[in-house]
Coordinates of C-alpha atoms in Angstrom, one line a residue:
M38 CA -8.6 6.0 35.6
R39 CA -5.8 4.4 37.5
I40 CA -3.7 1.3 37.1
R41 CA -3.2 -1.5 39.6
A42 CA 0.3 -2.2 40.7
T43 CA -0.1 -5.8 39.6
V44 CA -0.8 -4.9 36.0
A45 CA 2.5 -5.3 34.0
A46 CA 3.9 -7.0 31.0
V47 CA 3.0 -10.6 31.8
S48 CA 3.1 -14.2 30.5
G49 CA 1.4 -17.4 31.6
A50 CA -2.3 -17.1 30.9
L51 CA -1.7 -13.3 31.0
A52 CA -1.9 -13.6 34.8
L53 CA -5.6 -12.9 34.5
S54 CA -5.9 -12.5 38.3
A55 CA -4.1 -9.2 37.9
F56 CA -6.9 -7.9 35.8
V57 CA -10.0 -9.2 37.6
A58 CA -11.5 -7.3 40.5
P59 CA -11.6 -9.2 43.8
A60 CA -15.4 -9.5 43.6
A61 CA -15.6 -10.1 39.9
H62 CA -17.2 -13.5 40.2
A63 CA -19.6 -12.5 43.0
A64 CA -23.2 -13.4 42.6
G65 CA -25.1 -10.9 40.6
S66 CA -22.1 -9.3 38.9
T67 CA -22.5 -8.0 35.4
S68 CA -20.3 -7.3 32.5
L69 CA -18.9 -3.7 32.3
D70 CA -20.4 -1.9 29.3
V71 CA -17.1 -0.9 27.7
T72 CA -16.0 -1.8 24.2
F73 CA -12.7 -1.5 22.3
S74 CA -12.2 -0.7 18.6
N75 CA -9.8 0.8 16.0
M76 CA -6.8 -1.0 17.7
K77 CA -3.5 -0.5 15.9
V78 CA -0.4 -2.2 17.2
N79 CA 3.1 -0.8 16.6
G80 CA 1.9 1.3 13.7
G81 CA 1.0 -1.9 11.8
K82 CA 4.6 -3.2 11.8
A83 CA 5.8 -6.5 13.2
I84 CA 7.1 -6.6 16.8
V85 CA 10.6 -7.9 16.6
V86 CA 12.1 -9.3 19.8
P87 CA 15.9 -9.8 20.3
A88 CA 17.6 -12.7 21.9
T89 CA 18.1 -10.7 25.1
G90 CA 16.5 -7.6 26.5
S91 CA 13.2 -6.2 25.3
V92 CA 11.6 -4.0 22.7
K93 CA 9.0 -1.2 23.3
F94 CA 6.0 -0.5 21.1
T95 CA 2.8 1.4 21.2
I96 CA -0.9 0.5 20.8
T97 CA -3.5 3.1 19.8
Y98 CA -7.2 2.3 20.3
K99 CA -10.7 3.7 20.9
V100 CA -12.8 3.0 24.0
T101 CA -16.6 3.4 23.9
H102 CA -18.6 3.3 27.2
A103 CA -22.3 3.4 28.0
A104 CA -23.7 6.9 28.8
D105 CA -24.3 5.9 32.4
V106 CA -20.6 4.8 32.9
K107 CA -18.0 7.3 33.9
T108 CA -14.4 7.1 32.7
S109 CA -13.3 7.3 36.3
D110 CA -15.3 4.1 37.0
Y111 CA -13.2 1.7 34.9
Y112 CA -9.8 0.9 33.5
A113 CA -9.4 -0.2 29.9
I114 CA -6.1 -1.7 28.7
P115 CA -4.9 -3.2 25.4
V116 CA -3.1 -6.5 25.2
I117 CA -1.5 -8.7 22.6
Y118 CA -1.7 -12.5 23.2
H119 CA -0.9 -15.8 21.6
G120 CA -3.9 -18.1 21.3
T121 CA -7.6 -18.1 20.6
T122 CA -8.9 -15.9 23.4
I123 CA -7.3 -13.6 26.1
K124 CA -8.6 -15.9 28.9
S125 CA -7.2 -19.1 27.4
S126 CA -3.9 -17.7 26.1
E127 CA -0.7 -18.9 27.7
Y128 CA 1.4 -15.9 26.6
G129 CA 0.6 -12.2 26.3
V130 CA 1.9 -8.7 26.9
A131 CA 0.0 -5.8 28.6
P132 CA 1.1 -2.3 29.5
S133 CA 3.0 -1.6 32.7
A134 CA 1.9 2.0 33.0
D135 CA -1.3 4.0 32.5
P136 CA -2.4 4.6 28.9
T137 CA -3.0 8.1 27.8
C138 CA -6.7 8.8 26.9
T139 CA -8.4 11.8 25.5
D140 CA -12.2 12.3 25.5
T141 CA -13.5 12.7 21.9
S142 CA -17.1 12.7 23.0
S143 CA -19.2 12.0 26.1
T144 CA -18.9 8.3 25.5
V145 CA -15.7 7.8 23.5
Q146 CA -12.0 8.0 24.3
S147 CA -9.0 7.9 22.1
C148 CA -6.2 6.1 23.9
K149 CA -2.5 5.2 23.5
A150 CA -0.4 2.8 25.6
T151 CA 3.2 1.8 25.6
L152 CA 4.1 -1.9 26.0
S153 CA 7.4 -3.8 26.3
A154 CA 7.9 -7.3 24.8
S155 CA 10.8 -9.1 26.5
R156 CA 12.7 -12.2 25.6
A157 CA 11.7 -13.4 29.0
D158 CA 8.0 -13.3 27.9
M159 CA 8.8 -15.6 24.8
V160 CA 9.6 -19.1 23.7
N161 CA 10.6 -20.0 20.2
S162 CA 7.4 -21.9 19.4
I163 CA 5.1 -18.8 19.8
A164 CA 6.8 -16.7 17.2
G165 CA 4.4 -15.7 14.4
T166 CA 0.8 -14.5 14.4
W167 CA -0.7 -13.2 17.7
Q168 CA -3.9 -11.3 18.3
S169 CA -4.7 -7.9 19.8
G170 CA -7.5 -7.4 22.3
G171 CA -8.6 -5.4 25.3
I172 CA -9.6 -5.9 29.0
A173 CA -11.9 -3.4 30.8
F174 CA -12.4 -3.7 34.5
A175 CA -13.6 -1.6 37.5
E176 CA -13.2 -1.5 41.2
S177 CA -16.9 -2.5 41.5
D178 CA -18.3 -6.0 41.3
D179 CA -18.6 -5.8 37.6
E180 CA -17.3 -8.7 35.5
P181 CA -14.3 -7.6 33.4
T182 CA -15.0 -7.2 29.7
F183 CA -12.7 -9.2 27.4
T184 CA -12.6 -8.1 23.8
D185 CA -10.8 -10.7 21.6
N186 CA -9.5 -10.7 18.0
L187 CA -9.2 -7.0 17.3
G188 CA -6.5 -7.6 14.7
K189 CA -3.6 -9.9 13.9
V190 CA -0.1 -9.0 15.2
S191 CA 3.2 -10.4 13.9
V192 CA 5.7 -11.2 16.7
Q193 CA 9.1 -12.2 15.3
R194 CA 12.6 -13.3 16.3
L195 CA 15.2 -10.7 15.4
S196 CA 17.4 -11.7 12.5
K197 CA 21.0 -10.9 11.7
L198 CA 23.0 -11.3 8.5
T199 CA 26.7 -10.9 7.7
V200 CA 28.8 -10.9 4.6
N201 CA 32.5 -11.1 3.7
A202 CA 33.8 -11.0 0.1
T203 CA 37.4 -12.0 -0.6
P204 CA 40.1 -11.5 -1.9
E205 CA 40.3 -7.7 -1.7
P206 CA 41.5 -6.4 -4.0
V207 CA 41.0 -8.8 -6.9
K208 CA 42.0 -9.0 -10.5
K209 CA 39.2 -8.7 -13.1
G210 CA 37.9 -12.0 -14.2
K211 CA 39.1 -13.8 -11.1
T212 CA 36.8 -15.6 -8.6
I213 CA 35.4 -13.9 -5.5
T214 CA 34.3 -16.1 -2.6
V215 CA 31.5 -14.6 -0.6
T216 CA 30.8 -16.0 2.9
G217 CA 28.4 -15.0 5.6
S218 CA 25.9 -16.1 8.3
L219 CA 22.2 -15.9 8.8
T220 CA 21.2 -16.0 12.5
R221 CA 18.1 -15.2 14.5
A222 CA 17.1 -14.8 18.1
N223 CA 16.8 -18.1 20.0
W224 CA 14.5 -17.0 22.8
D225 CA 14.8 -20.4 24.5
A226 CA 18.6 -20.3 24.7
K227 CA 19.0 -16.5 25.1
K228 CA 21.3 -16.2 22.1
Y229 CA 21.4 -16.0 18.3
S230 CA 21.4 -19.3 16.5
G231 CA 21.9 -20.2 12.8
Y232 CA 18.8 -20.2 10.7
A233 CA 19.1 -23.3 8.5
S234 CA 17.9 -24.1 5.0
Q235 CA 16.8 -20.6 4.1
S236 CA 16.9 -19.0 0.7
V237 CA 19.3 -16.0 0.7
K238 CA 20.2 -13.8 -2.3
L239 CA 23.7 -12.7 -3.2
Q240 CA 23.4 -9.2 -4.5
F241 CA 25.8 -6.7 -6.1
R242 CA 25.9 -2.9 -6.3
K243 CA 28.2 -1.3 -8.7
K244 CA 30.4 1.6 -7.4
G245 CA 28.5 4.8 -7.9
S246 CA 25.1 3.1 -8.1
S247 CA 22.4 2.9 -5.4
T248 CA 20.7 -0.2 -6.7
Y249 CA 21.5 -3.8 -5.8
T250 CA 21.1 -6.6 -8.4
T251 CA 20.6 -10.2 -7.5
L252 CA 23.3 -12.5 -8.8
K253 CA 22.1 -15.8 -7.4
T254 CA 20.1 -17.4 -4.6
I255 CA 21.7 -20.0 -2.2
K256 CA 20.5 -21.9 0.9
S257 CA 21.9 -21.4 4.4
S258 CA 23.6 -24.4 5.9
S259 CA 22.5 -26.4 9.0
T260 CA 24.3 -23.8 11.1
G261 CA 23.1 -20.8 9.1
A262 CA 26.4 -20.4 7.2
L263 CA 26.5 -19.0 3.7
K264 CA 29.1 -19.5 1.0
T265 CA 29.3 -19.1 -2.8
T266 CA 31.5 -17.7 -5.5
T267 CA 31.1 -15.2 -8.3
T268 CA 33.3 -13.6 -11.0
A269 CA 35.0 -10.2 -10.4
T270 CA 33.9 -7.7 -13.1
V271 CA 33.9 -4.1 -11.7
D272 CA 34.4 -2.3 -8.4
G273 CA 31.4 -2.6 -6.1
Y274 CA 29.6 -3.9 -3.1
Y275 CA 28.5 -7.5 -2.3
R276 CA 25.8 -8.3 0.2
Y277 CA 23.5 -11.1 1.2
S278 CA 19.7 -10.4 1.5
F279 CA 17.1 -12.5 3.3
A280 CA 13.4 -11.9 2.5
G281 CA 12.1 -13.1 5.9
T282 CA 9.5 -15.6 7.0
A283 CA 6.4 -15.5 9.2
T284 CA 8.5 -15.9 12.3
T285 CA 11.6 -13.9 11.3
P286 CA 11.9 -10.5 9.7
A287 CA 13.7 -9.6 6.4
V288 CA 17.3 -8.5 6.8
S289 CA 20.2 -7.4 4.5
A290 CA 23.8 -7.4 5.3
T291 CA 25.9 -4.2 5.0
G292 CA 27.6 -4.3 1.6
D293 CA 31.2 -5.4 1.5
Y294 CA 33.3 -3.4 -1.0
V295 CA 35.7 -5.2 -3.4
D296 CA 38.2 -3.3 -5.5
V297 CA 38.6 -4.9 -9.0
Q298 CA 41.9 -4.2 -10.6

């Protein structure tokens, strides 16, 4: 099987012309007898896209073809897309290089492909649930086969969280002020912007312990800023922790150590 030069990570109705053979809609054309199954995207984990650049991930899947169809006669690629069907979707990502396939029987192949999701492929409004699917096409007059809804895929905006506990050092029983900021990728603006009105936990880990305990939960401001106070008791680390949402992954700040005297 070989890949066409025009098949790449794409957006805008998945640039379907890149996948359709020139004579695909000729009179008398028929669907290619190839099906996709067992599709797993990024090992089942969310695809988290930064504000700039891109992130690579893999898709594994099975391809089954009719007994009279040769593997050299068709090309089968996995895609992830935002929308109801591959054909109607406005945004999607496909591999830019040949998948690796191994014959497991005379009619079945086990395949793996590497894809790259770029900020350039995204707008903020499409973060959340996508779908996985497949497109099989040939150099013949056969109609490409589109297989939709092979599994949900979470596509999220990368989040960042900071913390700063002051003063350092501090006397036991005195007040500690803990500030920070919750931001996430703003794909539209190509930068990180504050994530407003989100519940964030202030947590503490005693020196010598490996476990954080939640002290309180606060809300991020309209700019994503965080600020609260707590009482100094013993030496340890303070951090903020965000549980995540459908569009944004969970994140915890690196603990900031405070020496209590």
